Amino acid sequence: MLEAIAEEICACQRCPLGRGRLKAVPGDGPAHPKVMLIGEAPGHHENQQGRPFVGPAGQFLSELLAAARLRREDVFITNIVKCRPPGNRDPQPEEIEACGDFLSRQIAAIRPQMIVTLGRYSLGRFFPGQAISRIHGQPSTVGTATVFPMYHPAAALHQPTLRKTLLDDMAKLPGILALLEPRPAPPPPVEPPRQLNLF
Ligand code: URA
């Protein structure tokens, strides 16, 4: 299911970002992780490699995950917008809208218990009009997931005082995850019927 969505994203021309990209960045991670992280949009390095958070902000994200005793391969990482906005400008409302259905389908396929929003665009998807400075680090239930808003890791690269805020917020995750009800494992893949050799 996730692969089919990724294929559609890689062929997408729903908005002008599709024409300017080198590679679309559908997202990376296991099919049914507990935790999904949603950033803003691919930058220069992500556009080159087709993978999310592989530049300097990604290095800090890996550090943050380590602070929560999580590895990158344990979580699914994606963005609100799947193609790089030119010059790393902010994503426009019509680009967010054009990509919105891909993200909804990824969330429905993954069914994460916890969604970590990184930055204000990702926050706006779940809590429109709320200020990140007011609600970062505070989990809330949205549908079947717990949504945990955080500043964007790149913000700490420009504003070093946010580094500690991000590390402190991330350090809360293991405690919050431990309180979540375990979900039943997804059904195993259906195996093709075996040929019976009776003779
Ligand atoms: N910033 C983001 O929001 N996403 C990326 O994939 C990289 C940097």
JSON list of C-alpha atoms and ligand atoms in Angstrom, two decimals:
[
{"chain": "A", "resi": 1, "resn": "MET", "atom": "CA", "xyz": [0.00, 0.00, 0.00]},
{"chain": "A", "resi": 2, "resn": "LEU", "atom": "CA", "xyz": [2.73, 2.49, 0.99]},
{"chain": "A", "resi": 3, "resn": "GLU", "atom": "CA", "xyz": [4.71, 1.53, -2.12]},
{"chain": "A", "resi": 4, "resn": "ALA", "atom": "CA", "xyz": [1.71, 2.27, -4.36]},
{"chain": "A", "resi": 5, "resn": "ILE", "atom": "CA", "xyz": [1.29, 5.71, -2.74]},
{"chain": "A", "resi": 6, "resn": "ALA", "atom": "CA", "xyz": [5.04, 6.36, -3.16]},
{"chain": "A", "resi": 7, "resn": "GLU", "atom": "CA", "xyz": [4.81, 5.49, -6.86]},
{"chain": "A", "resi": 8, "resn": "GLU", "atom": "CA", "xyz": [1.95, 7.95, -7.31]},
{"chain": "A", "resi": 9, "resn": "ILE", "atom": "CA", "xyz": [3.90, 10.66, -5.49]},
{"chain": "A", "resi": 10, "resn": "CYS", "atom": "CA", "xyz": [6.93, 10.10, -7.73]},
{"chain": "A", "resi": 11, "resn": "ALA", "atom": "CA", "xyz": [4.76, 10.56, -10.84]},
{"chain": "A", "resi": 12, "resn": "CYS", "atom": "CA", "xyz": [2.67, 13.42, -9.41]},
{"chain": "A", "resi": 13, "resn": "GLN", "atom": "CA", "xyz": [2.12, 16.65, -11.36]},
{"chain": "A", "resi": 14, "resn": "ARG", "atom": "CA", "xyz": [-0.75, 18.02, -9.25]},
{"chain": "A", "resi": 15, "resn": "CYS", "atom": "CA", "xyz": [1.11, 21.26, -8.56]},
{"chain": "A", "resi": 16, "resn": "PRO", "atom": "CA", "xyz": [4.03, 23.15, -10.15]},
{"chain": "A", "resi": 17, "resn": "LEU", "atom": "CA", "xyz": [6.53, 21.67, -7.64]},
{"chain": "A", "resi": 18, "resn": "GLY", "atom": "CA", "xyz": [6.33, 18.47, -9.69]},
{"chain": "A", "resi": 19, "resn": "ARG", "atom": "CA", "xyz": [7.99, 20.20, -12.65]},
{"chain": "A", "resi": 20, "resn": "GLY", "atom": "CA", "xyz": [10.89, 21.65, -10.65]},
{"chain": "A", "resi": 21, "resn": "ARG", "atom": "CA", "xyz": [11.90, 18.63, -8.61]},
{"chain": "A", "resi": 22, "resn": "LEU", "atom": "CA", "xyz": [14.85, 16.34, -9.16]},
{"chain": "A", "resi": 23, "resn": "LYS", "atom": "CA", "xyz": [13.34, 13.60, -6.99]},
{"chain": "A", "resi": 24, "resn": "ALA", "atom": "CA", "xyz": [10.06, 13.47, -5.10]},
{"chain": "A", "resi": 25, "resn": "VAL", "atom": "CA", "xyz": [10.39, 12.44, -1.44]},
{"chain": "A", "resi": 26, "resn": "PRO", "atom": "CA", "xyz": [7.49, 10.16, -0.48]},
{"chain": "A", "resi": 27, "resn": "GLY", "atom": "CA", "xyz": [8.90, 9.14, 2.92]},
{"chain": "A", "resi": 28, "resn": "ASP", "atom": "CA", "xyz": [10.91, 6.38, 4.52]},
{"chain": "A", "resi": 29, "resn": "GLY", "atom": "CA", "xyz": [10.36, 3.75, 7.15]},
{"chain": "A", "resi": 30, "resn": "PRO", "atom": "CA", "xyz": [8.65, 0.51, 8.10]},
{"chain": "A", "resi": 31, "resn": "ALA", "atom": "CA", "xyz": [5.03, -0.17, 7.12]},
{"chain": "A", "resi": 32, "resn": "HIS", "atom": "CA", "xyz": [3.59, -0.28, 10.66]},
{"chain": "A", "resi": 33, "resn": "PRO", "atom": "CA", "xyz": [5.76, 1.66, 13.09]},
{"chain": "A", "resi": 34, "resn": "LYS", "atom": "CA", "xyz": [4.36, 3.06, 16.33]},
{"chain": "A", "resi": 35, "resn": "VAL", "atom": "CA", "xyz": [5.70, 6.50, 15.50]},
{"chain": "A", "resi": 36, "resn": "MET", "atom": "CA", "xyz": [5.38, 8.64, 12.37]},
{"chain": "A", "resi": 37, "resn": "LEU", "atom": "CA", "xyz": [7.19, 11.97, 12.01]},
{"chain": "A", "resi": 38, "resn": "ILE", "atom": "CA", "xyz": [5.94, 14.68, 9.66]},
{"chain": "A", "resi": 39, "resn": "GLY", "atom": "CA", "xyz": [8.23, 17.52, 8.59]},
{"chain": "A", "resi": 40, "resn": "GLU", "atom": "CA", "xyz": [7.66, 20.42, 6.23]},
{"chain": "A", "resi": 41, "resn": "ALA", "atom": "CA", "xyz": [9.12, 19.84, 2.75]},
{"chain": "A", "resi": 42, "resn": "PRO", "atom": "CA", "xyz": [12.25, 18.38, 1.14]},
{"chain": "A", "resi": 43, "resn": "GLY", "atom": "CA", "xyz": [15.30, 20.63, 0.93]},
{"chain": "A", "resi": 44, "resn": "HIS", "atom": "CA", "xyz": [18.34, 20.55, -1.35]},
{"chain": "A", "resi": 45, "resn": "HIS", "atom": "CA", "xyz": [19.77, 17.20, -0.15]},
{"chain": "A", "resi": 46, "resn": "GLU", "atom": "CA", "xyz": [16.39, 15.46, 0.00]},
{"chain": "A", "resi": 47, "resn": "ASN", "atom": "CA", "xyz": [15.61, 16.62, -3.56]},
{"chain": "A", "resi": 48, "resn": "GLN", "atom": "CA", "xyz": [18.88, 15.04, -4.71]},
{"chain": "A", "resi": 49, "resn": "GLN", "atom": "CA", "xyz": [18.44, 11.74, -2.87]},
{"chain": "A", "resi": 50, "resn": "GLY", "atom": "CA", "xyz": [14.67, 11.24, -2.78]},
{"chain": "A", "resi": 51, "resn": "ARG", "atom": "CA", "xyz": [14.81, 10.55, 0.98]},
{"chain": "A", "resi": 52, "resn": "PRO", "atom": "CA", "xyz": [13.55, 12.72, 3.86]},
{"chain": "A", "resi": 53, "resn": "PHE", "atom": "CA", "xyz": [15.79, 14.52, 6.36]},
{"chain": "A", "resi": 54, "resn": "VAL", "atom": "CA", "xyz": [19.18, 13.55, 4.93]},
{"chain": "A", "resi": 55, "resn": "GLY", "atom": "CA", "xyz": [20.77, 17.04, 5.27]},
{"chain": "A", "resi": 56, "resn": "PRO", "atom": "CA", "xyz": [21.90, 19.00, 8.35]},
{"chain": "A", "resi": 57, "resn": "ALA", "atom": "CA", "xyz": [18.37, 19.13, 9.85]},
{"chain": "A", "resi": 58, "resn": "GLY", "atom": "CA", "xyz": [18.25, 15.36, 9.39]},
{"chain": "A", "resi": 59, "resn": "GLN", "atom": "CA", "xyz": [21.48, 14.90, 11.33]},
{"chain": "A", "resi": 60, "resn": "PHE", "atom": "CA", "xyz": [19.95, 16.75, 14.24]},
{"chain": "A", "resi": 61, "resn": "LEU", "atom": "CA", "xyz": [16.73, 14.74, 13.83]},
{"chain": "A", "resi": 62, "resn": "SER", "atom": "CA", "xyz": [18.74, 11.52, 14.25]},
{"chain": "A", "resi": 63, "resn": "GLU", "atom": "CA", "xyz": [20.22, 12.98, 17.46]},
{"chain": "A", "resi": 64, "resn": "LEU", "atom": "CA", "xyz": [16.74, 13.86, 18.67]},
{"chain": "A", "resi": 65, "resn": "LEU", "atom": "CA", "xyz": [15.48, 10.35, 17.94]},
{"chain": "A", "resi": 66, "resn": "ALA", "atom": "CA", "xyz": [18.41, 8.92, 19.90]},
{"chain": "A", "resi": 67, "resn": "ALA", "atom": "CA", "xyz": [17.32, 11.13, 22.84]},
{"chain": "A", "resi": 68, "resn": "ALA", "atom": "CA", "xyz": [13.97, 9.30, 22.67]},
{"chain": "A", "resi": 69, "resn": "ARG", "atom": "CA", "xyz": [15.75, 5.93, 22.39]},
{"chain": "A", "resi": 70, "resn": "LEU", "atom": "CA", "xyz": [14.40, 5.52, 18.84]},
{"chain": "A", "resi": 71, "resn": "ARG", "atom": "CA", "xyz": [16.33, 4.64, 15.69]},
{"chain": "A", "resi": 72, "resn": "ARG", "atom": "CA", "xyz": [15.47, 6.09, 12.30]},
{"chain": "A", "resi": 73, "resn": "GLU", "atom": "CA", "xyz": [14.61, 2.61, 11.04]},
{"chain": "A", "resi": 74, "resn": "ASP", "atom": "CA", "xyz": [11.97, 2.31, 13.81]},
{"chain": "A", "resi": 75, "resn": "VAL", "atom": "CA", "xyz": [9.90, 5.28, 12.60]},
{"chain": "A", "resi": 76, "resn": "PHE", "atom": "CA", "xyz": [8.27, 6.47, 9.39]},
{"chain": "A", "resi": 77, "resn": "ILE", "atom": "CA", "xyz": [9.43, 9.93, 8.32]},
{"chain": "A", "resi": 78, "resn": "THR", "atom": "CA", "xyz": [7.64, 12.04, 5.73]},
{"chain": "A", "resi": 79, "resn": "ASN", "atom": "CA", "xyz": [6.71, 15.65, 4.97]},
{"chain": "A", "resi": 80, "resn": "ILE", "atom": "CA", "xyz": [3.60, 17.77, 4.45]},
{"chain": "A", "resi": 81, "resn": "VAL", "atom": "CA", "xyz": [4.79, 18.53, 0.90]},
{"chain": "A", "resi": 82, "resn": "LYS", "atom": "CA", "xyz": [6.65, 15.83, -1.03]},
{"chain": "A", "resi": 83, "resn": "CYS", "atom": "CA", "xyz": [8.62, 17.96, -3.54]},
{"chain": "A", "resi": 84, "resn": "ARG", "atom": "CA", "xyz": [11.15, 20.71, -2.86]},
{"chain": "A", "resi": 85, "resn": "PRO", "atom": "CA", "xyz": [9.82, 24.27, -3.00]},
{"chain": "A", "resi": 86, "resn": "PRO", "atom": "CA", "xyz": [12.27, 26.39, -5.04]},
{"chain": "A", "resi": 87, "resn": "GLY", "atom": "CA", "xyz": [14.98, 28.02, -2.94]},
{"chain": "A", "resi": 88, "resn": "ASN", "atom": "CA", "xyz": [13.53, 26.27, 0.15]},
{"chain": "A", "resi": 89, "resn": "ARG", "atom": "CA", "xyz": [10.73, 28.82, 0.35]},
{"chain": "A", "resi": 90, "resn": "ASP", "atom": "CA", "xyz": [7.71, 28.04, 2.54]},
{"chain": "A", "resi": 91, "resn": "PRO", "atom": "CA", "xyz": [5.18, 25.67, 0.98]},
{"chain": "A", "resi": 92, "resn": "GLN", "atom": "CA", "xyz": [2.15, 27.50, -0.42]},
{"chain": "A", "resi": 93, "resn": "PRO", "atom": "CA", "xyz": [-1.43, 26.65, 0.66]},
{"chain": "A", "resi": 94, "resn": "GLU", "atom": "CA", "xyz": [-2.25, 25.20, -2.79]},
{"chain": "A", "resi": 95, "resn": "GLU", "atom": "CA", "xyz": [0.85, 22.95, -2.66]},
{"chain": "A", "resi": 96, "resn": "ILE", "atom": "CA", "xyz": [-0.10, 21.73, 0.82]},
{"chain": "A", "resi": 97, "resn": "GLU", "atom": "CA", "xyz": [-3.63, 21.12, -0.45]},
{"chain": "A", "resi": 98, "resn": "ALA", "atom": "CA", "xyz": [-2.40, 19.24, -3.55]},
{"chain": "A", "resi": 99, "resn": "CYS", "atom": "CA", "xyz": [-0.25, 16.93, -1.40]},
{"chain": "A", "resi": 100, "resn": "GLY", "atom": "CA", "xyz": [-2.76, 16.56, 1.44]},
{"chain": "A", "resi": 101, "resn": "ASP", "atom": "CA", "xyz": [-4.43, 13.44, 0.14]},
{"chain": "A", "resi": 102, "resn": "PHE", "atom": "CA", "xyz": [-1.08, 11.58, -0.11]},
{"chain": "A", "resi": 103, "resn": "LEU", "atom": "CA", "xyz": [-0.41, 12.28, 3.55]},
{"chain": "A", "resi": 104, "resn": "SER", "atom": "CA", "xyz": [-3.93, 11.22, 4.58]},
{"chain": "A", "resi": 105, "resn": "ARG", "atom": "CA", "xyz": [-3.47, 7.93, 2.74]},
{"chain": "A", "resi": 106, "resn": "GLN", "atom": "CA", "xyz": [-0.03, 7.36, 4.28]},
{"chain": "A", "resi": 107, "resn": "ILE", "atom": "CA", "xyz": [-1.46, 7.94, 7.77]},
{"chain": "A", "resi": 108, "resn": "ALA", "atom": "CA", "xyz": [-4.39, 5.59, 7.04]},
{"chain": "A", "resi": 109, "resn": "ALA", "atom": "CA", "xyz": [-2.02, 2.87, 5.76]},
{"chain": "A", "resi": 110, "resn": "ILE", "atom": "CA", "xyz": [0.47, 3.18, 8.64]},
{"chain": "A", "resi": 111, "resn": "ARG", "atom": "CA", "xyz": [-2.06, 3.75, 11.46]},
{"chain": "A", "resi": 112, "resn": "PRO", "atom": "CA", "xyz": [0.63, 5.16, 13.78]},
{"chain": "A", "resi": 113, "resn": "GLN", "atom": "CA", "xyz": [-0.06, 5.40, 17.48]},
{"chain": "A", "resi": 114, "resn": "MET", "atom": "CA", "xyz": [1.97, 8.57, 17.70]},
{"chain": "A", "resi": 115, "resn": "ILE", "atom": "CA", "xyz": [2.41, 11.35, 15.14]},
{"chain": "A", "resi": 116, "resn": "VAL", "atom": "CA", "xyz": [5.23, 13.82, 15.84]},
{"chain": "A", "resi": 117, "resn": "THR", "atom": "CA", "xyz": [4.73, 17.07, 13.94]},
{"chain": "A", "resi": 118, "resn": "LEU", "atom": "CA", "xyz": [7.95, 18.94, 13.12]},
{"chain": "A", "resi": 119, "resn": "GLY", "atom": "CA", "xyz": [7.42, 22.65, 12.56]},
{"chain": "A", "resi": 120, "resn": "ARG", "atom": "CA", "xyz": [4.43, 24.90, 12.04]},
{"chain": "A", "resi": 121, "resn": "TYR", "atom": "CA", "xyz": [3.18, 23.56, 8.69]},
{"chain": "A", "resi": 122, "resn": "SER", "atom": "CA", "xyz": [2.94, 20.06, 10.06]},
{"chain": "A", "resi": 123, "resn": "LEU", "atom": "CA", "xyz": [1.35, 21.41, 13.25]},
{"chain": "A", "resi": 124, "resn": "GLY", "atom": "CA", "xyz": [-1.20, 23.30, 11.12]},
{"chain": "A", "resi": 125, "resn": "ARG", "atom": "CA", "xyz": [-2.43, 20.07, 9.59]},
{"chain": "A", "resi": 126, "resn": "PHE", "atom": "CA", "xyz": [-3.70, 18.87, 13.00]},
{"chain": "A", "resi": 127, "resn": "PHE", "atom": "CA", "xyz": [-4.11, 22.10, 14.99]},
{"chain": "A", "resi": 128, "resn": "PRO", "atom": "CA", "xyz": [-4.89, 24.92, 12.55]},
{"chain": "A", "resi": 129, "resn": "GLY", "atom": "CA", "xyz": [-4.36, 28.36, 14.03]},
{"chain": "A", "resi": 130, "resn": "GLN", "atom": "CA", "xyz": [-2.45, 27.13, 17.10]},
{"chain": "A", "resi": 131, "resn": "ALA", "atom": "CA", "xyz": [0.95, 28.62, 17.95]},
{"chain": "A", "resi": 132, "resn": "ILE", "atom": "CA", "xyz": [3.82, 26.17, 18.16]},
{"chain": "A", "resi": 133, "resn": "SER", "atom": "CA", "xyz": [5.38, 28.21, 20.97]},
{"chain": "A", "resi": 134, "resn": "ARG", "atom": "CA", "xyz": [2.29, 27.47, 23.08]},
{"chain": "A", "resi": 135, "resn": "ILE", "atom": "CA", "xyz": [1.63, 23.79, 22.42]},
{"chain": "A", "resi": 136, "resn": "HIS", "atom": "CA", "xyz": [5.01, 22.18, 21.61]},
{"chain": "A", "resi": 137, "resn": "GLY", "atom": "CA", "xyz": [5.81, 19.20, 23.78]},
{"chain": "A", "resi": 138, "resn": "GLN", "atom": "CA", "xyz": [2.16, 18.60, 24.74]},
{"chain": "A", "resi": 139, "resn": "PRO", "atom": "CA", "xyz": [0.51, 15.43, 23.41]},
{"chain": "A", "resi": 140, "resn": "SER", "atom": "CA", "xyz": [-3.16, 15.48, 22.29]},
{"chain": "A", "resi": 141, "resn": "THR", "atom": "CA", "xyz": [-5.42, 12.79, 20.91]},
{"chain": "A", "resi": 142, "resn": "VAL", "atom": "CA", "xyz": [-6.51, 13.34, 17.29]},
{"chain": "A", "resi": 143, "resn": "GLY", "atom": "CA", "xyz": [-8.64, 10.50, 15.89]},
{"chain": "A", "resi": 144, "resn": "THR", "atom": "CA", "xyz": [-6.86, 7.26, 16.76]},
{"chain": "A", "resi": 145, "resn": "ALA", "atom": "CA", "xyz": [-3.38, 8.79, 17.18]},
{"chain": "A", "resi": 146, "resn": "THR", "atom": "CA", "xyz": [-1.60, 10.84, 19.80]},
{"chain": "A", "resi": 147, "resn": "VAL", "atom": "CA", "xyz": [-0.18, 13.93, 18.13]},
{"chain": "A", "resi": 148, "resn": "PHE", "atom": "CA", "xyz": [2.95, 15.41, 19.65]},
{"chain": "A", "resi": 149, "resn": "PRO", "atom": "CA", "xyz": [3.92, 18.85, 18.28]},
{"chain": "A", "resi": 150, "resn": "MET", "atom": "CA", "xyz": [7.58, 19.86, 18.15]},
{"chain": "A", "resi": 151, "resn": "TYR", "atom": "CA", "xyz": [9.59, 22.69, 16.66]},
{"chain": "A", "resi": 152, "resn": "HIS", "atom": "CA", "xyz": [11.28, 21.89, 13.36]},
{"chain": "A", "resi": 153, "resn": "PRO", "atom": "CA", "xyz": [14.86, 20.57, 13.86]},
{"chain": "A", "resi": 154, "resn": "ALA", "atom": "CA", "xyz": [16.15, 23.17, 11.35]},
{"chain": "A", "resi": 155, "resn": "ALA", "atom": "CA", "xyz": [14.90, 25.92, 13.71]},
{"chain": "A", "resi": 156, "resn": "ALA", "atom": "CA", "xyz": [17.60, 24.89, 16.19]},
{"chain": "A", "resi": 157, "resn": "LEU", "atom": "CA", "xyz": [20.26, 25.33, 13.50]},
{"chain": "A", "resi": 158, "resn": "HIS", "atom": "CA", "xyz": [19.30, 29.03, 13.23]},
{"chain": "A", "resi": 159, "resn": "GLN", "atom": "CA", "xyz": [18.25, 29.59, 16.85]},
{"chain": "A", "resi": 160, "resn": "PRO", "atom": "CA", "xyz": [20.56, 27.60, 19.13]},
{"chain": "A", "resi": 161, "resn": "THR", "atom": "CA", "xyz": [18.36, 28.18, 22.22]},
{"chain": "A", "resi": 162, "resn": "LEU", "atom": "CA", "xyz": [15.72, 25.92, 20.61]},
{"chain": "A", "resi": 163, "resn": "ARG", "atom": "CA", "xyz": [18.15, 23.01, 20.63]},
{"chain": "A", "resi": 164, "resn": "LYS", "atom": "CA", "xyz": [17.52, 22.30, 24.31]},
{"chain": "A", "resi": 165, "resn": "THR", "atom": "CA", "xyz": [13.75, 22.79, 23.88]},
{"chain": "A", "resi": 166, "resn": "LEU", "atom": "CA", "xyz": [13.73, 20.18, 21.10]},
{"chain": "A", "resi": 167, "resn": "LEU", "atom": "CA", "xyz": [15.88, 17.74, 23.10]},
{"chain": "A", "resi": 168, "resn": "ASP", "atom": "CA", "xyz": [13.70, 18.21, 26.22]},
{"chain": "A", "resi": 169, "resn": "ASP", "atom": "CA", "xyz": [10.48, 17.67, 24.23]},
{"chain": "A", "resi": 170, "resn": "MET", "atom": "CA", "xyz": [11.87, 14.57, 22.51]},
{"chain": "A", "resi": 171, "resn": "ALA", "atom": "CA", "xyz": [12.99, 13.13, 25.86]},
{"chain": "A", "resi": 172, "resn": "LYS", "atom": "CA", "xyz": [9.30, 13.02, 26.88]},
{"chain": "A", "resi": 173, "resn": "LEU", "atom": "CA", "xyz": [8.43, 10.59, 24.07]},
{"chain": "A", "resi": 174, "resn": "PRO", "atom": "CA", "xyz": [9.44, 7.26, 25.69]},
{"chain": "A", "resi": 175, "resn": "GLY", "atom": "CA", "xyz": [7.22, 7.99, 28.72]},
{"chain": "A", "resi": 176, "resn": "ILE", "atom": "CA", "xyz": [4.24, 8.93, 26.52]},
{"chain": "A", "resi": 177, "resn": "LEU", "atom": "CA", "xyz": [4.75, 5.89, 24.26]},
{"chain": "A", "resi": 178, "resn": "ALA", "atom": "CA", "xyz": [4.89, 3.60, 27.29]},
{"chain": "A", "resi": 179, "resn": "LEU", "atom": "CA", "xyz": [1.41, 4.78, 28.33]},
{"chain": "A", "resi": 180, "resn": "LEU", "atom": "CA", "xyz": [-0.20, 4.04, 24.94]},
{"chain": "A", "resi": 181, "resn": "GLU", "atom": "CA", "xyz": [-2.32, 0.92, 24.60]},
{"chain": "A", "resi": 182, "resn": "PRO", "atom": "CA", "xyz": [-0.55, -1.75, 22.55]},
{"chain": "A", "resi": 183, "resn": "ARG", "atom": "CA", "xyz": [-2.24, -2.23, 19.15]},
{"chain": "A", "resi": 184, "resn": "PRO", "atom": "CA", "xyz": [-2.95, -5.69, 17.73]},
{"chain": "A", "resi": 185, "resn": "ALA", "atom": "CA", "xyz": [-0.26, -6.70, 15.23]},
{"chain": "A", "resi": 186, "resn": "PRO", "atom": "CA", "xyz": [-1.29, -6.24, 11.57]},
{"chain": "A", "resi": 187, "resn": "PRO", "atom": "CA", "xyz": [-2.44, -9.49, 9.93]},
{"chain": "A", "resi": 188, "resn": "PRO", "atom": "CA", "xyz": [0.38, -11.53, 8.34]},
{"chain": "A", "resi": 189, "resn": "PRO", "atom": "CA", "xyz": [0.59, -11.45, 4.52]},
{"chain": "A", "resi": 190, "resn": "VAL", "atom": "CA", "xyz": [-1.59, -14.06, 2.85]},
{"chain": "A", "resi": 191, "resn": "GLU", "atom": "CA", "xyz": [0.52, -16.96, 1.55]},
{"chain": "A", "resi": 192, "resn": "PRO", "atom": "CA", "xyz": [-0.38, -18.59, -1.79]},
{"chain": "A", "resi": 193, "resn": "PRO", "atom": "CA", "xyz": [-1.96, -22.05, -1.31]},
{"chain": "A", "resi": 194, "resn": "ARG", "atom": "CA", "xyz": [0.59, -24.89, -1.22]},
{"chain": "A", "resi": 195, "resn": "GLN", "atom": "CA", "xyz": [0.51, -27.53, -3.94]},
{"chain": "A", "resi": 196, "resn": "LEU", "atom": "CA", "xyz": [-0.23, -30.89, -2.29]},
{"chain": "A", "resi": 197, "resn": "ASN", "atom": "CA", "xyz": [1.76, -33.77, -3.76]},
{"chain": "A", "resi": 198, "resn": "LEU", "atom": "CA", "xyz": [-0.35, -36.79, -2.83]},
{"chain": "A", "resi": 199, "resn": "PHE", "atom": "CA", "xyz": [1.25, -39.27, -5.24]},
{"chain": "B", "resi": 1, "resn": "URA", "atom": "N1", "xyz": [13.17, 19.64, 6.29]},
{"chain": "B", "resi": 1, "resn": "URA", "atom": "C1", "xyz": [11.98, 19.03, 6.21]},
{"chain": "B", "resi": 1, "resn": "URA", "atom": "O1", "xyz": [10.98, 19.52, 6.69]},
{"chain": "B", "resi": 1, "resn": "URA", "atom": "N2", "xyz": [11.92, 17.87, 5.59]},
{"chain": "B", "resi": 1, "resn": "URA", "atom": "C2", "xyz": [12.98, 17.28, 5.07]},
{"chain": "B", "resi": 1, "resn": "URA", "atom": "O2", "xyz": [12.81, 16.19, 4.53]},
{"chain": "B", "resi": 1, "resn": "URA", "atom": "C3", "xyz": [14.21, 17.92, 5.19]},
{"chain": "B", "resi": 1, "resn": "URA", "atom": "C4", "xyz": [14.29, 19.10, 5.80]}
]
